[in-house]
Amino acid sequence: MIAPAIPENEKKRLKALKEYNLLDTLPESDLDGITKLVASICEVPISLVSLLDTDRNFLKSHYGVEDTESPRDISFCGHTIIDESPIFTIKDARKDIRFEDNPIVTERNVVFYAGVPLINKAGYALGTLCVFDTKPRELNKKQEEALLALSEQVLNLFEVRKQNTKLKRLQKKLKNKNVELKKFAGVVSHDMKMPLANMIVTSDILKAKYSNVIDDKGKEYLNYLKHSSFTLSDYITGLLAHYESDNVASRNSEKFDIHDLLEDIVDLLKINIDCEINFPEENIEIQCNRAALEQIFLNLVGNSIKYNDKEKIVINITFKEKEDFYRFKISDNGIGIPEDKQKEVFKLFSTIGSVDRNGNKGNGIGLSTVKNLVNNLGGKISIKSKVGESTVISFTVAKNNGKPKASV
């Protein structure tokens, strides 16, 4: 017996092999399907997808044998990866000096072998797709063509698996980074709230205590400072709500009726202008995440009030219960959203450039938070709007038993 030689590029070859993360992994149906098909086409009892490790031949897929690995120094595949032929063939191993006293031949009665080296795009032989038989023979042309074609499919599966592994690692890395950013944003936002509150209070104290020595321009500056502090405080509050939305959406569901929820929303908004809010005609008890739904309505109804230029604000809220989800619709007679901005408004920090009733610009956080909450509740959200006339926002929320089958 002659042991297979070690390739000149062995270190680089092993490094390339390990990048695929295939060694010591469980069987995969795609590869097992190929080895079964190869055995059938070539009319042999054994077919393998092998990977040549440092000192062993790992059988990633094996048809006709139970083994998952064998010593590399007695492997036929070790010879295959250094041979320059498209298919390395041994018609009768008993008559070949390299294999005549090989344990695979003498103990397992393996006589015939044909293997295709699995060479990746970088030129490294990772292993083989091979077949064995217990009698001397040759493959016909169609069988050889099939073996070569299926070896390409094995390599394609390797590459897909490698890319999927990279994507999973990247997703994990991004997820961890996102968690870190959320924690950072939360800490910074909380830490900034107190200084801002101090600035607001200090502005009022300065105006009250030193009003006789501060001229009108100075008072104007103090008012500007206070207004800017409130704006930044609202911005930070929005950020905190956005980054907390995942936690809010993960809370347990509970039973409550729609009118009670909406009445609480109206109380929280403390509306002091002419505003008519029409609830759904029927007061239905539903079961879902109340805290998340409350935050959604606070944002949407609040926007309908803020971004409205009519003397009397009219907001209509409708509700429908479907088999797997709840559908809500909020319509108003506000300033509307341009058609080219209707998809953009759900992106974080995206605004349409309009100012609210008090002349303040939005920060582009509220609707992004709403969409995040709706998605986490298994629903979808959409907008229909006419500039200067109305805006209709529809969204669904999955019932307690799963995600909705349909959406707005």
mmCIF file of C-alpha atoms in Angstrom:
data_model
loop_
_atom_site.group_PDB
_atom_site.id
_atom_site.type_symbol
_atom_site.label_atom_id
_atom_site.label_comp_id
_atom_site.label_asym_id
_atom_site.label_seq_id
_atom_site.Cartn_x
_atom_site.Cartn_y
_atom_site.Cartn_z
ATOM 1 C CA MET A 1 0.000 0.000 0.000
ATOM 2 C CA ILE A 2 1.151 3.535 -0.758
ATOM 3 C CA ALA A 3 -0.229 6.320 1.412
ATOM 4 C CA PRO A 4 -1.475 9.400 -0.457
ATOM 5 C CA ALA A 5 0.974 12.263 -0.758
ATOM 6 C CA ILE A 6 0.316 15.591 0.945
ATOM 7 C CA PRO A 7 -0.523 18.459 -1.475
ATOM 8 C CA GLU A 8 2.032 21.271 -1.697
ATOM 9 C CA ASN A 9 -0.628 23.800 -0.696
ATOM 10 C CA GLU A 10 -1.848 21.708 2.260
ATOM 11 C CA LYS A 11 -1.874 24.510 4.858
ATOM 12 C CA LYS A 12 -3.867 26.820 2.621
ATOM 13 C CA ARG A 13 -6.111 23.940 1.543
ATOM 14 C CA LEU A 14 -6.954 23.057 5.152
ATOM 15 C CA LYS A 15 -7.614 26.700 5.953
ATOM 16 C CA ALA A 16 -9.992 26.936 2.969
ATOM 17 C CA LEU A 17 -11.766 23.743 4.042
ATOM 18 C CA LYS A 18 -12.353 24.981 7.591
ATOM 19 C CA GLU A 19 -13.902 28.209 6.284
ATOM 20 C CA TYR A 20 -16.878 26.124 5.143
ATOM 21 C CA ASN A 21 -17.597 24.831 8.678
ATOM 22 C CA LEU A 22 -18.507 21.410 7.317
ATOM 23 C CA LEU A 23 -16.298 19.144 9.424
ATOM 24 C CA ASP A 24 -18.097 17.208 12.177
ATOM 25 C CA THR A 25 -21.493 18.525 11.119
ATOM 26 C CA LEU A 26 -24.702 16.522 10.898
ATOM 27 C CA PRO A 27 -25.980 14.953 7.669
ATOM 28 C CA GLU A 28 -27.851 17.262 5.301
ATOM 29 C CA SER A 29 -30.714 16.089 3.111
ATOM 30 C CA ASP A 30 -29.510 17.925 -0.017
ATOM 31 C CA LEU A 31 -26.153 16.178 0.037
ATOM 32 C CA ASP A 32 -27.659 12.828 1.031
ATOM 33 C CA GLY A 33 -29.979 13.128 -1.951
ATOM 34 C CA ILE A 34 -26.981 13.591 -4.249
ATOM 35 C CA THR A 35 -25.044 10.567 -2.931
ATOM 36 C CA LYS A 36 -28.172 8.417 -3.264
ATOM 37 C CA LEU A 37 -28.690 9.658 -6.830
ATOM 38 C CA VAL A 38 -25.027 9.095 -7.743
ATOM 39 C CA ALA A 39 -25.175 5.521 -6.451
ATOM 40 C CA SER A 40 -28.257 4.874 -8.552
ATOM 41 C CA ILE A 41 -26.850 6.427 -11.733
ATOM 42 C CA CYS A 42 -23.487 4.695 -11.425
ATOM 43 C CA GLU A 43 -25.103 1.437 -10.271
ATOM 44 C CA VAL A 44 -22.834 1.065 -7.230
ATOM 45 C CA PRO A 45 -23.535 0.122 -3.606
ATOM 46 C CA ILE A 46 -21.531 2.970 -2.049
ATOM 47 C CA SER A 47 -21.361 6.697 -2.699
ATOM 48 C CA LEU A 48 -19.710 9.388 -0.568
ATOM 49 C CA VAL A 49 -19.100 13.100 -0.186
ATOM 50 C CA SER A 50 -15.786 13.204 1.636
ATOM 51 C CA LEU A 51 -13.756 16.047 3.142
ATOM 52 C CA LEU A 52 -9.993 15.617 3.598
ATOM 53 C CA ASP A 53 -9.021 16.858 7.060
ATOM 54 C CA THR A 54 -5.494 16.837 8.539
ATOM 55 C CA ASP A 55 -5.399 13.120 9.310
ATOM 56 C CA ARG A 56 -8.845 11.813 8.471
ATOM 57 C CA ASN A 57 -11.380 11.542 5.718
ATOM 58 C CA PHE A 58 -14.642 12.987 7.083
ATOM 59 C CA LEU A 59 -17.705 11.593 5.299
ATOM 60 C CA LYS A 60 -20.124 14.508 5.099
ATOM 61 C CA SER A 61 -22.613 12.305 3.263
ATOM 62 C CA HIS A 62 -22.447 8.540 3.022
ATOM 63 C CA TYR A 63 -24.690 6.143 1.129
ATOM 64 C CA GLY A 64 -24.167 2.410 1.603
ATOM 65 C CA VAL A 65 -21.871 2.605 4.666
ATOM 66 C CA GLU A 66 -22.392 3.594 8.296
ATOM 67 C CA ASP A 67 -18.968 5.146 8.895
ATOM 68 C CA THR A 68 -18.628 8.929 9.275
ATOM 69 C CA GLU A 69 -14.837 9.039 8.917
ATOM 70 C CA SER A 70 -11.755 6.971 8.103
ATOM 71 C CA PRO A 71 -7.954 7.445 8.355
ATOM 72 C CA ARG A 72 -6.633 9.712 5.637
ATOM 73 C CA ASP A 73 -3.507 7.600 5.030
ATOM 74 C CA ILE A 74 -5.598 4.691 3.702
ATOM 75 C CA SER A 75 -8.149 6.772 1.822
ATOM 76 C CA PHE A 76 -8.663 6.576 -1.926
ATOM 77 C CA CYS A 77 -9.830 10.208 -1.771
ATOM 78 C CA GLY A 78 -6.384 11.305 -0.552
ATOM 79 C CA HIS A 79 -5.007 10.186 -3.905
ATOM 80 C CA THR A 80 -7.891 11.819 -5.783
ATOM 81 C CA ILE A 81 -7.180 15.371 -4.601
ATOM 82 C CA ILE A 82 -3.582 15.278 -5.876
ATOM 83 C CA ASP A 83 -4.415 13.638 -9.193
ATOM 84 C CA GLU A 84 -4.894 15.944 -12.182
ATOM 85 C CA SER A 85 -7.528 13.776 -13.890
ATOM 86 C CA PRO A 86 -11.148 15.024 -13.917
ATOM 87 C CA ILE A 87 -12.130 11.633 -12.490
ATOM 88 C CA PHE A 88 -9.644 9.503 -10.575
ATOM 89 C CA THR A 89 -10.519 5.883 -11.402
ATOM 90 C CA ILE A 90 -9.271 2.554 -10.035
ATOM 91 C CA LYS A 91 -10.758 -0.320 -12.062
ATOM 92 C CA ASP A 92 -9.423 -3.096 -9.835
ATOM 93 C CA ALA A 93 -7.704 -2.051 -6.619
ATOM 94 C CA ARG A 94 -6.437 -5.607 -6.037
ATOM 95 C CA LYS A 95 -4.106 -5.174 -8.977
ATOM 96 C CA ASP A 96 -2.897 -1.664 -8.098
ATOM 97 C CA ILE A 97 0.292 -1.405 -6.031
ATOM 98 C CA ARG A 98 -1.111 1.660 -4.228
ATOM 99 C CA PHE A 99 -4.153 -0.226 -2.900
ATOM 100 C CA GLU A 100 -3.590 -4.012 -3.138
ATOM 101 C CA ASP A 101 -3.017 -4.434 0.623
ATOM 102 C CA ASN A 102 -5.138 -1.456 1.715
ATOM 103 C CA PRO A 103 -7.527 -2.440 4.584
ATOM 104 C CA ILE A 104 -10.424 -0.990 2.626
ATOM 105 C CA VAL A 105 -9.649 -3.517 -0.121
ATOM 106 C CA THR A 106 -8.640 -6.523 1.978
ATOM 107 C CA GLU A 107 -11.186 -6.177 4.783
ATOM 108 C CA ARG A 108 -14.136 -4.527 3.062
ATOM 109 C CA ASN A 109 -13.746 -6.116 -0.342
ATOM 110 C CA VAL A 110 -13.726 -2.760 -2.153
ATOM 111 C CA VAL A 111 -12.417 -3.244 -5.683
ATOM 112 C CA PHE A 112 -13.619 -0.372 -7.861
ATOM 113 C CA TYR A 113 -13.321 3.352 -7.134
ATOM 114 C CA ALA A 114 -14.095 6.566 -9.046
ATOM 115 C CA GLY A 115 -13.818 9.998 -7.485
ATOM 116 C CA VAL A 116 -14.098 13.634 -8.570
ATOM 117 C CA PRO A 117 -12.080 16.197 -6.603
ATOM 118 C CA LEU A 118 -14.252 18.962 -5.155
ATOM 119 C CA ILE A 119 -12.200 22.029 -6.099
ATOM 120 C CA ASN A 120 -13.519 25.391 -4.968
ATOM 121 C CA LYS A 121 -13.264 28.676 -6.869
ATOM 122 C CA ALA A 122 -9.933 29.461 -5.232
ATOM 123 C CA GLY A 123 -8.461 26.210 -6.579
ATOM 124 C CA TYR A 124 -8.329 24.209 -3.341
ATOM 125 C CA ALA A 125 -9.446 20.575 -3.281
ATOM 126 C CA LEU A 126 -11.778 20.246 -0.293
ATOM 127 C CA GLY A 127 -12.660 16.588 -0.757
ATOM 128 C CA THR A 128 -14.367 14.314 -3.257
ATOM 129 C CA LEU A 129 -17.612 12.977 -4.619
ATOM 130 C CA CYS A 130 -16.863 9.296 -5.116
ATOM 131 C CA VAL A 131 -18.312 5.839 -5.674
ATOM 132 C CA PHE A 132 -17.168 2.309 -4.714
ATOM 133 C CA ASP A 133 -18.049 -1.158 -5.932
ATOM 134 C CA THR A 134 -17.116 -4.687 -4.851
ATOM 135 C CA LYS A 135 -16.252 -5.846 -8.376
ATOM 136 C CA PRO A 136 -13.968 -4.645 -11.169
ATOM 137 C CA ARG A 137 -15.680 -2.262 -13.572
ATOM 138 C CA GLU A 138 -15.682 1.037 -15.437
ATOM 139 C CA LEU A 139 -18.115 3.934 -15.656
ATOM 140 C CA ASN A 140 -19.691 4.620 -19.015
ATOM 141 C CA LYS A 141 -19.642 8.102 -20.535
ATOM 142 C CA LYS A 142 -23.104 9.095 -19.241
ATOM 143 C CA GLN A 143 -22.207 7.979 -15.723
ATOM 144 C CA GLU A 144 -18.970 9.986 -15.828
ATOM 145 C CA GLU A 145 -20.838 13.071 -17.052
ATOM 146 C CA ALA A 146 -23.394 12.670 -14.266
ATOM 147 C CA LEU A 147 -20.650 12.281 -11.650
ATOM 148 C CA LEU A 148 -18.928 15.462 -12.845
ATOM 149 C CA ALA A 149 -22.191 17.416 -13.008
ATOM 150 C CA LEU A 150 -23.283 16.353 -9.543
ATOM 151 C CA SER A 151 -19.868 17.222 -8.114
ATOM 152 C CA GLU A 152 -20.548 20.797 -9.263
ATOM 153 C CA GLN A 153 -23.845 20.715 -7.424
ATOM 154 C CA VAL A 154 -22.066 19.562 -4.249
ATOM 155 C CA LEU A 155 -19.688 22.511 -4.550
ATOM 156 C CA ASN A 156 -22.629 24.876 -5.095
ATOM 157 C CA LEU A 157 -24.237 23.587 -1.907
ATOM 158 C CA PHE A 158 -20.954 24.105 -0.059
ATOM 159 C CA GLU A 159 -20.793 27.709 -1.265
ATOM 160 C CA VAL A 160 -24.411 28.416 -0.328
ATOM 161 C CA ARG A 161 -23.820 26.980 3.123
ATOM 162 C CA LYS A 162 -20.683 29.081 3.510
ATOM 163 C CA GLN A 163 -22.539 32.261 2.571
ATOM 164 C CA ASN A 164 -25.416 31.405 4.907
ATOM 165 C CA THR A 165 -22.945 30.892 7.742
ATOM 166 C CA LYS A 166 -21.391 34.292 7.019
ATOM 167 C CA LEU A 167 -24.817 35.925 6.954
ATOM 168 C CA LYS A 168 -25.791 34.337 10.271
ATOM 169 C CA ARG A 169 -22.574 35.585 11.849
ATOM 170 C CA LEU A 170 -23.195 39.052 10.446
ATOM 171 C CA GLN A 171 -26.803 39.026 11.672
ATOM 172 C CA LYS A 172 -25.657 37.997 15.136
ATOM 173 C CA LYS A 173 -23.015 40.705 15.131
ATOM 174 C CA LEU A 174 -25.520 43.339 13.990
ATOM 175 C CA LYS A 175 -28.043 42.157 16.571
ATOM 176 C CA ASN A 176 -25.487 42.453 19.354
ATOM 177 C CA LYS A 177 -24.428 45.868 18.070
ATOM 178 C CA ASN A 178 -28.062 46.972 17.941
ATOM 179 C CA VAL A 179 -28.570 45.873 21.550
ATOM 180 C CA GLU A 180 -25.488 47.868 22.572
ATOM 181 C CA LEU A 181 -26.748 50.941 20.692
ATOM 182 C CA LYS A 182 -30.155 50.670 22.339
ATOM 183 C CA LYS A 183 -28.560 50.476 25.772
ATOM 184 C CA PHE A 184 -26.327 53.427 24.936
ATOM 185 C CA ALA A 185 -29.253 55.487 23.622
ATOM 186 C CA GLY A 186 -31.286 54.654 26.719
ATOM 187 C CA VAL A 187 -28.527 55.598 29.138
ATOM 188 C CA VAL A 188 -27.639 58.822 27.310
ATOM 189 C CA SER A 189 -31.290 59.815 26.931
ATOM 190 C CA HIS A 190 -32.024 59.270 30.613
ATOM 191 C CA ASP A 191 -28.881 61.156 31.608
ATOM 192 C CA MET A 192 -29.847 64.112 29.408
ATOM 193 C CA LYS A 193 -33.381 64.456 30.758
ATOM 194 C CA MET A 194 -32.327 65.877 34.137
ATOM 195 C CA PRO A 195 -29.981 68.612 32.785
ATOM 196 C CA LEU A 196 -32.719 69.676 30.360
ATOM 197 C CA ALA A 197 -35.260 69.874 33.170
ATOM 198 C CA ASN A 198 -32.769 71.996 35.122
ATOM 199 C CA MET A 199 -32.363 74.323 32.131
ATOM 200 C CA ILE A 200 -36.136 74.793 31.850
ATOM 201 C CA VAL A 201 -36.531 75.499 35.571
ATOM 202 C CA THR A 202 -33.480 77.801 35.588
ATOM 203 C CA SER A 203 -34.921 79.821 32.686
ATOM 204 C CA ASP A 204 -38.144 80.391 34.634
ATOM 205 C CA ILE A 205 -36.218 81.344 37.802
ATOM 206 C CA LEU A 206 -34.039 83.855 35.929
ATOM 207 C CA LYS A 207 -37.093 85.487 34.358
ATOM 208 C CA ALA A 208 -38.939 85.675 37.678
ATOM 209 C CA LYS A 209 -36.041 86.781 39.883
ATOM 210 C CA TYR A 210 -34.276 89.166 37.526
ATOM 211 C CA SER A 211 -37.124 90.440 35.387
ATOM 212 C CA ASN A 212 -36.349 94.025 36.444
ATOM 213 C CA VAL A 213 -32.768 93.869 35.184
ATOM 214 C CA ILE A 214 -33.256 91.724 32.055
ATOM 215 C CA ASP A 215 -34.373 93.632 28.978
ATOM 216 C CA ASP A 216 -36.892 92.350 26.442
ATOM 217 C CA LYS A 217 -34.175 90.861 24.240
ATOM 218 C CA GLY A 218 -32.770 88.949 27.195
ATOM 219 C CA LYS A 219 -36.223 87.599 28.044
ATOM 220 C CA GLU A 220 -36.623 86.578 24.421
ATOM 221 C CA TYR A 221 -33.365 84.619 24.653
ATOM 222 C CA LEU A 222 -34.537 82.913 27.856
ATOM 223 C CA ASN A 223 -37.834 81.959 26.175
ATOM 224 C CA TYR A 224 -35.880 80.589 23.226
ATOM 225 C CA LEU A 225 -33.666 78.589 25.593
ATOM 226 C CA LYS A 226 -36.714 77.170 27.365
ATOM 227 C CA HIS A 227 -38.461 76.332 24.080
ATOM 228 C CA SER A 228 -35.326 74.612 22.727
ATOM 229 C CA SER A 229 -35.008 72.619 25.946
ATOM 230 C CA PHE A 230 -38.611 71.423 25.654
ATOM 231 C CA THR A 231 -38.027 70.472 22.000
ATOM 232 C CA LEU A 232 -34.935 68.472 22.864
ATOM 233 C CA SER A 233 -36.740 66.875 25.809
ATOM 234 C CA ASP A 234 -39.566 65.756 23.497
ATOM 235 C CA TYR A 235 -36.978 64.413 21.071
ATOM 236 C CA ILE A 236 -35.308 62.369 23.813
ATOM 237 C CA THR A 237 -38.678 61.115 25.059
ATOM 238 C CA GLY A 238 -39.444 59.947 21.519
ATOM 239 C CA LEU A 239 -36.098 58.177 21.246
ATOM 240 C CA LEU A 240 -36.651 56.389 24.535
ATOM 241 C CA ALA A 241 -40.112 55.300 23.399
ATOM 242 C CA HIS A 242 -38.703 54.044 20.090
ATOM 243 C CA TYR A 243 -35.971 51.964 21.687
ATOM 244 C CA GLU A 244 -38.347 50.673 24.346
ATOM 245 C CA SER A 245 -40.949 49.636 21.778
ATOM 246 C CA ASP A 246 -39.534 46.105 21.466
ATOM 247 C CA ASN A 247 -39.843 45.636 25.217
ATOM 248 C CA VAL A 248 -43.376 47.043 25.225
ATOM 249 C CA ALA A 249 -44.425 44.706 22.397
ATOM 250 C CA SER A 250 -43.093 41.659 24.267
ATOM 251 C CA ARG A 251 -45.455 42.125 27.217
ATOM 252 C CA ASN A 252 -48.273 39.657 27.837
ATOM 253 C CA SER A 253 -51.665 40.192 26.250
ATOM 254 C CA GLU A 254 -54.741 41.017 28.297
ATOM 255 C CA LYS A 255 -58.484 41.421 27.837
ATOM 256 C CA PHE A 256 -59.959 44.921 27.593
ATOM 257 C CA ASP A 257 -62.616 46.754 25.623
ATOM 258 C CA ILE A 258 -61.931 49.296 22.907
ATOM 259 C CA HIS A 259 -63.873 52.232 24.354
ATOM 260 C CA ASP A 260 -62.069 52.026 27.706
ATOM 261 C CA LEU A 261 -58.705 52.098 25.950
ATOM 262 C CA LEU A 262 -59.643 55.076 23.763
ATOM 263 C CA GLU A 263 -61.106 57.010 26.705
ATOM 264 C CA ASP A 264 -57.789 56.564 28.513
ATOM 265 C CA ILE A 265 -55.985 57.852 25.422
ATOM 266 C CA VAL A 266 -58.150 60.994 25.303
ATOM 267 C CA ASP A 267 -57.498 61.636 29.013
ATOM 268 C CA LEU A 268 -53.748 61.254 28.529
ATOM 269 C CA LEU A 269 -53.690 63.686 25.577
ATOM 270 C CA LYS A 270 -55.375 66.471 27.641
ATOM 271 C CA ILE A 271 -57.012 68.042 24.591
ATOM 272 C CA ASN A 272 -57.834 71.747 25.095
ATOM 273 C CA ILE A 273 -58.986 72.668 21.575
ATOM 274 C CA ASP A 274 -62.148 72.027 19.561
ATOM 275 C CA CYS A 275 -61.737 68.362 18.713
ATOM 276 C CA GLU A 276 -64.327 65.684 17.954
ATOM 277 C CA ILE A 277 -63.122 62.099 18.350
ATOM 278 C CA ASN A 278 -65.586 59.441 17.226
ATOM 279 C CA PHE A 279 -65.065 55.972 18.698
ATOM 280 C CA PRO A 280 -66.090 52.725 16.954
ATOM 281 C CA GLU A 281 -69.875 52.211 17.138
ATOM 282 C CA GLU A 282 -69.555 48.825 18.833
ATOM 283 C CA ASN A 283 -67.600 48.454 22.054
ATOM 284 C CA ILE A 284 -65.908 45.071 21.679
ATOM 285 C CA GLU A 285 -63.708 43.260 24.173
ATOM 286 C CA ILE A 286 -60.425 42.217 22.602
ATOM 287 C CA GLN A 287 -57.310 40.423 23.797
ATOM 288 C CA CYS A 288 -53.860 41.667 22.871
ATOM 289 C CA ASN A 289 -50.967 43.716 24.209
ATOM 290 C CA ARG A 290 -52.746 46.736 25.734
ATOM 291 C CA ALA A 291 -49.580 48.715 26.529
ATOM 292 C CA ALA A 292 -48.353 48.490 22.928
ATOM 293 C CA LEU A 293 -51.762 49.339 21.460
ATOM 294 C CA GLU A 294 -52.034 52.316 23.821
ATOM 295 C CA GLN A 295 -48.682 53.657 22.616
ATOM 296 C CA ILE A 296 -49.757 53.229 18.979
ATOM 297 C CA PHE A 297 -52.972 55.203 19.531
ATOM 298 C CA LEU A 298 -51.212 57.901 21.555
ATOM 299 C CA ASN A 299 -48.897 58.549 18.632
ATOM 300 C CA LEU A 300 -51.514 58.352 15.876
ATOM 301 C CA VAL A 301 -54.292 60.330 17.579
ATOM 302 C CA GLY A 302 -51.712 62.809 18.858
ATOM 303 C CA ASN A 303 -50.460 63.344 15.299
ATOM 304 C CA SER A 304 -54.021 63.803 14.023
ATOM 305 C CA ILE A 305 -54.426 66.640 16.527
ATOM 306 C CA LYS A 306 -51.001 68.247 16.115
ATOM 307 C CA TYR A 307 -50.877 68.196 12.317
ATOM 308 C CA ASN A 308 -54.281 69.731 11.728
ATOM 309 C CA ASP A 309 -54.993 73.259 10.508
ATOM 310 C CA LYS A 310 -58.803 73.175 10.739
ATOM 311 C CA GLU A 311 -60.814 75.174 13.287
ATOM 312 C CA LYS A 312 -62.552 71.983 14.344
ATOM 313 C CA ILE A 313 -60.562 68.763 14.367
ATOM 314 C CA VAL A 314 -62.511 65.618 13.487
ATOM 315 C CA ILE A 315 -61.009 62.187 14.125
ATOM 316 C CA ASN A 316 -62.862 58.958 13.320
ATOM 317 C CA ILE A 317 -61.703 55.627 14.723
ATOM 318 C CA THR A 318 -63.152 52.387 13.353
ATOM 319 C CA PHE A 319 -62.554 48.790 14.298
ATOM 320 C CA LYS A 320 -63.210 45.399 12.741
ATOM 321 C CA GLU A 321 -62.571 41.959 14.156
ATOM 322 C CA LYS A 322 -61.418 39.286 11.710
ATOM 323 C CA GLU A 323 -60.669 35.611 12.235
ATOM 324 C CA ASP A 324 -56.971 36.050 13.003
ATOM 325 C CA PHE A 325 -56.469 39.778 13.519
ATOM 326 C CA TYR A 326 -57.966 43.107 14.570
ATOM 327 C CA ARG A 327 -58.097 45.985 12.087
ATOM 328 C CA PHE A 328 -58.081 49.610 13.192
ATOM 329 C CA LYS A 329 -58.513 52.732 11.094
ATOM 330 C CA ILE A 330 -57.892 56.336 12.159
ATOM 331 C CA SER A 331 -58.986 59.123 9.798
ATOM 332 C CA ASP A 332 -58.709 62.874 10.311
ATOM 333 C CA ASN A 333 -59.308 66.160 8.494
ATOM 334 C CA GLY A 334 -55.712 67.346 8.937
ATOM 335 C CA ILE A 335 -53.050 68.789 6.665
ATOM 336 C CA GLY A 336 -52.365 65.460 4.927
ATOM 337 C CA ILE A 337 -49.159 63.822 3.740
ATOM 338 C CA PRO A 338 -47.768 64.166 0.179
ATOM 339 C CA GLU A 339 -47.958 60.906 -1.769
ATOM 340 C CA ASP A 340 -44.183 60.714 -2.289
ATOM 341 C CA LYS A 341 -43.651 60.940 1.486
ATOM 342 C CA GLN A 342 -46.222 58.398 2.615
ATOM 343 C CA LYS A 343 -43.778 55.481 2.731
ATOM 344 C CA GLU A 344 -40.889 57.553 4.022
ATOM 345 C CA VAL A 345 -42.683 58.742 7.182
ATOM 346 C CA PHE A 346 -42.317 55.306 8.787
ATOM 347 C CA LYS A 347 -38.514 55.520 8.655
ATOM 348 C CA LEU A 348 -36.710 56.685 11.778
ATOM 349 C CA PHE A 349 -35.935 60.451 11.716
ATOM 350 C CA SER A 350 -37.823 60.896 8.434
ATOM 351 C CA THR A 351 -40.140 63.960 8.340
ATOM 352 C CA ILE A 352 -42.280 65.650 5.674
ATOM 353 C CA GLY A 353 -41.052 69.128 6.559
ATOM 354 C CA SER A 354 -44.426 70.389 7.810
ATOM 355 C CA VAL A 355 -44.905 72.141 11.122
ATOM 356 C CA ASP A 356 -47.656 71.343 13.619
ATOM 357 C CA ARG A 357 -50.392 73.638 14.965
ATOM 358 C CA ASN A 358 -47.868 75.298 17.281
ATOM 359 C CA GLY A 359 -45.258 75.889 14.578
ATOM 360 C CA ASN A 360 -42.984 73.033 15.688
ATOM 361 C CA LYS A 361 -41.337 70.577 13.314
ATOM 362 C CA GLY A 362 -41.632 66.847 13.893
ATOM 363 C CA ASN A 363 -38.619 64.712 14.804
ATOM 364 C CA GLY A 364 -39.459 61.678 12.660
ATOM 365 C CA ILE A 365 -39.592 59.247 15.586
ATOM 366 C CA GLY A 366 -43.299 58.741 16.376
ATOM 367 C CA LEU A 367 -44.457 56.919 13.219
ATOM 368 C CA SER A 368 -41.285 54.838 13.129
ATOM 369 C CA THR A 369 -42.081 53.712 16.672
ATOM 370 C CA VAL A 370 -45.661 52.947 15.648
ATOM 371 C CA LYS A 371 -44.545 50.785 12.731
ATOM 372 C CA ASN A 372 -42.074 48.946 14.940
ATOM 373 C CA LEU A 373 -44.827 48.215 17.469
ATOM 374 C CA VAL A 374 -47.296 47.104 14.787
ATOM 375 C CA ASN A 375 -44.715 44.774 13.219
ATOM 376 C CA ASN A 376 -43.880 43.294 16.611
ATOM 377 C CA LEU A 377 -47.582 42.665 17.192
ATOM 378 C CA GLY A 378 -47.775 40.651 13.969
ATOM 379 C CA GLY A 379 -49.543 43.317 11.927
ATOM 380 C CA LYS A 380 -49.050 45.784 9.088
ATOM 381 C CA ILE A 381 -49.686 49.495 8.666
ATOM 382 C CA SER A 382 -50.530 51.710 5.694
ATOM 383 C CA ILE A 383 -51.386 55.338 4.896
ATOM 384 C CA LYS A 384 -53.802 56.991 2.465
ATOM 385 C CA SER A 385 -53.737 60.768 2.466
ATOM 386 C CA LYS A 386 -54.768 63.850 0.508
ATOM 387 C CA VAL A 387 -52.795 67.036 1.109
ATOM 388 C CA GLY A 388 -54.937 69.683 2.776
ATOM 389 C CA GLU A 389 -57.887 67.342 3.277
ATOM 390 C CA SER A 390 -57.338 64.147 5.217
ATOM 391 C CA THR A 391 -55.158 61.271 6.350
ATOM 392 C CA VAL A 392 -56.290 57.686 6.925
ATOM 393 C CA ILE A 393 -53.971 55.296 8.744
ATOM 394 C CA SER A 394 -54.953 51.618 8.872
ATOM 395 C CA PHE A 395 -53.177 48.948 10.858
ATOM 396 C CA THR A 396 -53.712 45.372 11.964
ATOM 397 C CA VAL A 397 -52.802 43.577 15.161
ATOM 398 C CA ALA A 398 -52.633 39.806 15.353
ATOM 399 C CA LYS A 399 -54.963 38.080 17.743
ATOM 400 C CA ASN A 400 -53.499 36.150 20.621
ATOM 401 C CA ASN A 401 -53.377 32.955 18.556
ATOM 402 C CA GLY A 402 -50.914 34.032 15.843
ATOM 403 C CA LYS A 403 -50.073 36.365 13.003
ATOM 404 C CA PRO A 404 -52.755 37.738 10.682
ATOM 405 C CA LYS A 405 -53.469 35.971 7.429
ATOM 406 C CA ALA A 406 -54.483 39.206 5.797
ATOM 407 C CA SER A 407 -53.500 42.819 6.177
ATOM 408 C CA VAL A 408 -54.580 46.308 5.270
#
